[in-house]
Amino acid sequence: MGRVSAGRMETFLAVARLGSIRAAAARLHVTEAAVSAAVGHIEKQLGVKLIARSGRGIALTEAGRVYAEYCRGILGMMKEAHAAVRQAEVGRLRIGVVATAGESVVLRPLASFRRRYPAVELSLSIHPRDVLFLELQHHETDLVIAGRPPHTANLVIQARRPSTLVVVGDSPDVDPTTTTWLLRGTGSGTREATLALLDRLQIDPPTLTLGSHGAVIAAAREGLGVTLIHNDAVGEHIESGALTVIDVAGTPLDRPWHAVTTPTPTPVTRLFLAHLIDPAETGTAAFHAAGP
């Protein structure tokens, strides 16, 4: 069996993600014939069908879904290998964060790191927790700052930062058993923690799902309901009086932030971790190195 090049894998992944030969060709700036030929070459090498017609587009076969997962991991590791042999001070660092951490936890350390190492190529992406840890497992990002990773994932918690989840609203007099609870979207760790809390309290209040972290805070400030949220995200709103912490049984919840990598972090990732736990550089935003 011959080899499948990285370029053909990239082409197949574009087809898998977009569900269309035409869309993949447009994304890659090549002809549709070239995309079809690349996928056909892989299918011939593997001896299986990877895609099948589905309406006006295509769908992955079961073999195609399995192969796509392997392609993500292989291509991610290839890019990680290229980064690993470069000097840390001139490397590339891809950080993934959940929305709350992106707005209230990582920006100060990231800014001081950039001033300290201006030649490092930085990128920051914000996604739900489940998406971030999947990308990390596929080596598509270098470091994730979020809640605790799944126990089944082969990932390493490198550092932690204390944080709690508190219930906030526009008034301390609201009844949490009957008022509306504001929720984040599917895949949010805070949403899961909220639903678990309501289950423990054995209450079934009305809920309202909002798509973004900022929308939840704005809705709480306007009196649309209460929400469970990291204290890091609402400190200024509480100090100004726009929001108040509401006494709810079982809260606050201890939910530290975690800086998570694969078992083989790149040199520039290790450089950022060293910066992240250095209070001389990051002050009160510093993380603490995780124990063994």
Short mmCIF file of C-alpha atoms in Angstrom, two decimals:
data_model
loop_
_atom_site.label_atom_id
_atom_site.label_comp_id
_atom_site.label_asym_id
_atom_site.label_seq_id
_atom_site.Cartn_x
_atom_site.Cartn_y
_atom_site.Cartn_z
CA MET A 1 0.00 0.00 0.00
CA GLY A 2 1.40 3.40 -0.98
CA ARG A 3 1.67 6.45 1.20
CA VAL A 4 -0.94 9.17 1.50
CA SER A 5 0.59 12.63 1.47
CA ALA A 6 -0.21 15.32 4.01
CA GLY A 7 -1.64 17.43 1.19
CA ARG A 8 -4.17 14.75 0.27
CA MET A 9 -5.10 14.35 3.94
CA GLU A 10 -5.69 18.10 4.18
CA THR A 11 -7.89 17.91 1.09
CA PHE A 12 -9.90 15.00 2.46
CA LEU A 13 -10.39 16.80 5.79
CA ALA A 14 -11.68 19.89 3.96
CA VAL A 15 -14.25 17.69 2.19
CA ALA A 16 -15.16 16.01 5.49
CA ARG A 17 -15.65 19.30 7.31
CA LEU A 18 -17.51 21.13 4.56
CA GLY A 19 -19.55 18.21 3.23
CA SER A 20 -18.97 19.25 -0.37
CA ILE A 21 -16.36 18.73 -3.08
CA ARG A 22 -17.15 22.17 -4.49
CA ALA A 23 -16.86 23.94 -1.14
CA ALA A 24 -13.58 22.17 -0.39
CA ALA A 25 -12.18 23.19 -3.78
CA ALA A 26 -13.15 26.82 -3.14
CA ARG A 27 -11.61 26.76 0.35
CA LEU A 28 -8.35 25.25 -0.96
CA HIS A 29 -8.26 27.36 -4.16
CA VAL A 30 -7.99 24.31 -6.41
CA THR A 31 -10.28 22.70 -8.96
CA GLU A 32 -13.08 20.31 -8.07
CA ALA A 33 -11.37 17.70 -10.24
CA ALA A 34 -8.23 18.00 -8.11
CA VAL A 35 -10.22 17.48 -4.91
CA SER A 36 -12.06 14.47 -6.32
CA ALA A 37 -8.78 13.00 -7.53
CA ALA A 38 -7.16 13.40 -4.11
CA VAL A 39 -10.04 11.68 -2.33
CA GLY A 40 -10.15 8.98 -4.97
CA HIS A 41 -6.42 8.35 -4.55
CA ILE A 42 -6.83 7.85 -0.79
CA GLU A 43 -9.79 5.52 -1.29
CA LYS A 44 -7.74 3.48 -3.76
CA GLN A 45 -4.80 3.28 -1.35
CA LEU A 46 -7.05 2.21 1.55
CA GLY A 47 -9.36 -0.01 -0.46
CA VAL A 48 -12.49 1.49 1.11
CA LYS A 49 -15.05 4.17 0.30
CA LEU A 50 -14.65 7.27 2.45
CA ILE A 51 -17.48 9.43 1.09
CA ALA A 52 -20.91 8.81 -0.41
CA ARG A 53 -23.42 11.03 -2.14
CA SER A 54 -26.02 12.57 0.17
CA GLY A 55 -28.54 14.89 -1.44
CA ARG A 56 -26.65 17.72 -3.11
CA GLY A 57 -23.53 17.12 -1.06
CA ILE A 58 -21.59 14.22 0.35
CA ALA A 59 -21.50 12.37 3.65
CA LEU A 60 -18.73 10.40 5.27
CA THR A 61 -19.01 6.65 5.45
CA GLU A 62 -18.17 4.99 8.76
CA ALA A 63 -14.66 4.36 7.39
CA GLY A 64 -14.50 8.01 6.37
CA ARG A 65 -15.37 9.20 9.88
CA VAL A 66 -12.70 6.99 11.40
CA TYR A 67 -10.09 8.06 8.85
CA ALA A 68 -10.93 11.75 9.34
CA GLU A 69 -10.18 11.45 13.07
CA TYR A 70 -6.79 9.89 12.34
CA CYS A 71 -6.03 12.58 9.76
CA ARG A 72 -6.73 15.33 12.31
CA GLY A 73 -4.32 13.76 14.78
CA ILE A 74 -1.60 13.03 12.21
CA LEU A 75 -1.66 16.50 10.67
CA GLY A 76 -1.79 18.13 14.10
CA MET A 77 1.24 16.16 15.27
CA MET A 78 3.15 17.06 12.09
CA LYS A 79 2.57 20.76 12.73
CA GLU A 80 3.47 20.28 16.39
CA ALA A 81 6.69 18.54 15.39
CA HIS A 82 7.68 21.48 13.18
CA ALA A 83 7.06 23.86 16.09
CA ALA A 84 8.95 21.64 18.54
CA VAL A 85 12.29 21.98 16.74
CA ARG A 86 12.16 25.77 16.54
CA GLN A 87 13.65 27.95 19.25
CA ALA A 88 10.99 28.73 21.85
CA GLU A 89 11.47 32.50 21.64
CA VAL A 90 10.59 32.55 17.92
CA GLY A 91 8.03 29.73 17.85
CA ARG A 92 4.28 29.57 17.45
CA LEU A 93 1.81 29.29 20.32
CA ARG A 94 -1.85 28.40 19.80
CA ILE A 95 -3.95 28.94 22.93
CA GLY A 96 -7.57 27.84 23.25
CA VAL A 97 -9.82 29.21 25.99
CA VAL A 98 -13.43 29.13 27.07
CA ALA A 99 -15.18 32.48 26.81
CA THR A 100 -14.96 33.39 30.50
CA ALA A 101 -11.23 32.69 30.63
CA GLY A 102 -10.70 34.57 27.38
CA GLU A 103 -12.23 37.73 28.81
CA SER A 104 -11.12 37.64 32.43
CA VAL A 105 -8.19 35.26 32.99
CA VAL A 106 -5.76 34.94 30.11
CA LEU A 107 -5.50 38.44 28.64
CA ARG A 108 -3.15 39.90 31.26
CA PRO A 109 -0.65 36.99 31.15
CA LEU A 110 -0.88 36.95 27.36
CA ALA A 111 -0.14 40.67 27.11
CA SER A 112 2.89 40.47 29.40
CA PHE A 113 4.12 37.36 27.56
CA ARG A 114 3.91 39.19 24.24
CA ARG A 115 5.86 42.13 25.60
CA ARG A 116 8.48 39.73 26.93
CA TYR A 117 8.71 37.54 23.79
CA PRO A 118 7.58 39.70 20.85
CA ALA A 119 8.87 37.25 18.21
CA VAL A 120 6.51 34.44 19.28
CA GLU A 121 3.60 34.01 16.89
CA LEU A 122 0.47 33.98 19.06
CA SER A 123 -3.09 32.95 18.31
CA LEU A 124 -6.06 32.80 20.68
CA SER A 125 -9.28 30.92 19.93
CA ILE A 126 -12.45 30.84 22.01
CA HIS A 127 -14.64 27.73 21.92
CA PRO A 128 -16.78 25.61 24.26
CA ARG A 129 -14.79 23.38 26.59
CA ASP A 130 -15.58 20.13 24.77
CA VAL A 131 -14.37 21.52 21.44
CA LEU A 132 -11.15 22.84 22.99
CA PHE A 133 -10.15 19.55 24.57
CA LEU A 134 -10.91 17.67 21.35
CA GLU A 135 -8.69 20.10 19.41
CA LEU A 136 -5.94 19.63 22.00
CA GLN A 137 -6.15 15.86 21.69
CA HIS A 138 -5.76 16.22 17.93
CA HIS A 139 -2.74 18.55 18.40
CA GLU A 140 -4.64 21.37 16.69
CA THR A 141 -3.91 23.72 19.59
CA ASP A 142 -1.01 23.82 22.04
CA LEU A 143 -2.55 24.81 25.37
CA VAL A 144 -6.08 25.10 26.72
CA ILE A 145 -7.29 27.18 29.65
CA ALA A 146 -10.65 25.91 30.87
CA GLY A 147 -12.17 23.69 33.52
CA ARG A 148 -10.91 20.20 34.28
CA PRO A 149 -10.35 18.03 31.19
CA PRO A 150 -12.24 14.75 30.76
CA HIS A 151 -10.74 11.90 32.78
CA THR A 152 -10.59 9.75 29.66
CA ALA A 153 -8.48 12.24 27.71
CA ASN A 154 -4.73 11.74 27.51
CA LEU A 155 -4.04 15.31 28.62
CA VAL A 156 -1.91 16.87 31.35
CA ILE A 157 -2.94 19.59 33.83
CA GLN A 158 0.17 21.77 34.04
CA ALA A 159 -1.09 24.61 36.26
CA ARG A 160 -4.16 25.79 38.15
CA ARG A 161 -5.65 29.08 39.28
CA PRO A 162 -8.28 29.30 42.04
CA SER A 163 -11.78 30.35 41.03
CA THR A 164 -15.32 29.86 42.27
CA LEU A 165 -18.75 29.76 40.67
CA VAL A 166 -21.27 32.11 42.28
CA VAL A 167 -24.92 32.87 41.61
CA VAL A 168 -25.53 36.50 40.66
CA GLY A 169 -28.52 38.66 39.78
CA ASP A 170 -29.60 42.27 39.85
CA SER A 171 -31.11 41.99 43.33
CA PRO A 172 -30.41 39.94 46.47
CA ASP A 173 -34.15 39.50 47.02
CA VAL A 174 -34.90 37.20 44.08
CA ASP A 175 -36.14 33.70 44.83
CA PRO A 176 -33.76 31.24 43.11
CA THR A 177 -36.37 28.48 43.24
CA THR A 178 -38.80 30.35 40.95
CA THR A 179 -36.79 32.97 39.06
CA THR A 180 -35.39 32.32 35.58
CA TRP A 181 -31.90 30.83 35.42
CA LEU A 182 -29.74 32.08 32.56
CA LEU A 183 -27.74 29.34 30.85
CA ARG A 184 -24.82 29.19 28.43
CA GLY A 185 -25.02 27.11 25.27
CA THR A 186 -24.46 23.37 24.88
CA GLY A 187 -20.87 22.30 25.55
CA SER A 188 -20.33 24.90 28.27
CA GLY A 189 -18.90 23.59 31.54
CA THR A 190 -20.76 26.33 33.43
CA ARG A 191 -24.04 25.18 31.89
CA GLU A 192 -23.35 21.62 33.06
CA ALA A 193 -22.51 22.87 36.56
CA THR A 194 -25.74 24.91 36.66
CA LEU A 195 -27.92 21.98 35.65
CA ALA A 196 -26.16 19.76 38.20
CA LEU A 197 -26.76 22.38 40.90
CA LEU A 198 -30.46 22.64 40.08
CA ASP A 199 -30.68 18.86 40.21
CA ARG A 200 -29.01 18.75 43.65
CA LEU A 201 -31.34 21.47 44.91
CA GLN A 202 -34.28 19.51 43.48
CA ILE A 203 -35.80 22.58 41.88
CA ASP A 204 -37.14 23.07 38.36
CA PRO A 205 -37.15 26.82 37.67
CA PRO A 206 -37.62 28.31 34.19
CA THR A 207 -34.41 28.63 32.16
CA LEU A 208 -33.26 30.84 29.31
CA THR A 209 -30.32 29.80 27.13
CA LEU A 210 -28.17 32.61 25.76
CA GLY A 211 -25.46 32.12 23.20
CA SER A 212 -22.56 34.04 24.66
CA HIS A 213 -20.84 34.79 27.94
CA GLY A 214 -21.41 38.53 27.51
CA ALA A 215 -25.11 38.04 26.81
CA VAL A 216 -25.58 36.10 30.05
CA ILE A 217 -23.99 38.90 32.10
CA ALA A 218 -25.98 41.59 30.28
CA ALA A 219 -29.24 39.69 30.79
CA ALA A 220 -28.54 39.26 34.51
CA ARG A 221 -27.81 42.99 34.83
CA GLU A 222 -31.13 43.78 33.15
CA GLY A 223 -33.04 41.61 35.61
CA LEU A 224 -33.91 38.78 33.22
CA GLY A 225 -32.79 36.18 35.74
CA VAL A 226 -29.91 34.80 37.76
CA THR A 227 -26.88 32.89 36.57
CA LEU A 228 -24.09 30.72 37.89
CA ILE A 229 -20.81 32.23 36.76
CA HIS A 230 -17.11 32.45 37.60
CA ASN A 231 -16.36 35.15 40.14
CA ASP A 232 -13.49 36.31 37.87
CA ALA A 233 -16.02 37.38 35.26
CA VAL A 234 -18.26 39.56 37.42
CA GLY A 235 -15.96 41.21 39.96
CA GLU A 236 -16.31 44.69 38.46
CA HIS A 237 -20.10 44.33 38.11
CA ILE A 238 -20.40 43.34 41.77
CA GLU A 239 -18.18 46.22 42.90
CA SER A 240 -20.28 48.70 40.89
CA GLY A 241 -23.53 47.31 42.32
CA ALA A 242 -24.89 46.26 38.91
CA LEU A 243 -24.90 42.64 40.09
CA THR A 244 -25.05 41.06 43.51
CA VAL A 245 -24.11 37.62 44.78
CA ILE A 246 -27.20 35.63 45.76
CA ASP A 247 -27.08 33.16 48.62
CA VAL A 248 -27.95 29.76 47.16
CA ALA A 249 -27.39 26.49 49.01
CA GLY A 250 -24.36 24.63 47.71
CA THR A 251 -22.62 27.74 46.40
CA PRO A 252 -20.05 29.06 45.86
CA LEU A 253 -18.61 26.09 43.97
CA ASP A 254 -14.87 25.52 43.83
CA ARG A 255 -14.04 25.49 40.10
CA PRO A 256 -10.35 26.32 39.48
CA TRP A 257 -9.02 27.17 36.05
CA HIS A 258 -6.68 24.63 34.49
CA ALA A 259 -3.85 25.13 32.00
CA VAL A 260 -3.82 21.89 30.02
CA THR A 261 -1.48 20.45 27.37
CA THR A 262 -0.75 17.17 25.66
CA PRO A 263 1.91 14.97 27.31
CA THR A 264 4.50 16.49 24.90
CA PRO A 265 4.18 20.29 25.05
CA THR A 266 6.31 22.25 22.59
CA PRO A 267 9.19 24.44 23.81
CA VAL A 268 7.19 27.64 23.33
CA THR A 269 4.28 26.10 25.26
CA ARG A 270 6.63 25.32 28.15
CA LEU A 271 7.96 28.87 27.93
CA PHE A 272 4.42 30.26 28.27
CA LEU A 273 3.67 27.94 31.19
CA ALA A 274 6.77 29.18 33.02
CA HIS A 275 5.57 32.74 32.43
CA LEU A 276 2.03 31.88 33.53
CA ILE A 277 3.14 30.67 36.98
CA ASP A 278 5.59 33.53 37.59
CA PRO A 279 3.90 36.15 39.84
CA ALA A 280 6.72 38.57 39.12
CA GLU A 281 5.49 38.65 35.51
CA THR A 282 1.75 38.06 35.82
CA GLY A 283 0.97 39.37 39.34
CA THR A 284 -2.40 38.34 40.76
CA ALA A 285 -3.25 36.60 37.47
CA ALA A 286 -0.53 34.00 38.06
CA PHE A 287 -1.35 30.30 38.01
CA HIS A 288 0.21 27.74 40.35
CA ALA A 289 2.16 24.79 39.02
CA ALA A 290 0.17 21.57 39.28
CA GLY A 291 1.45 18.93 41.65
CA PRO A 292 2.61 15.50 40.51
#
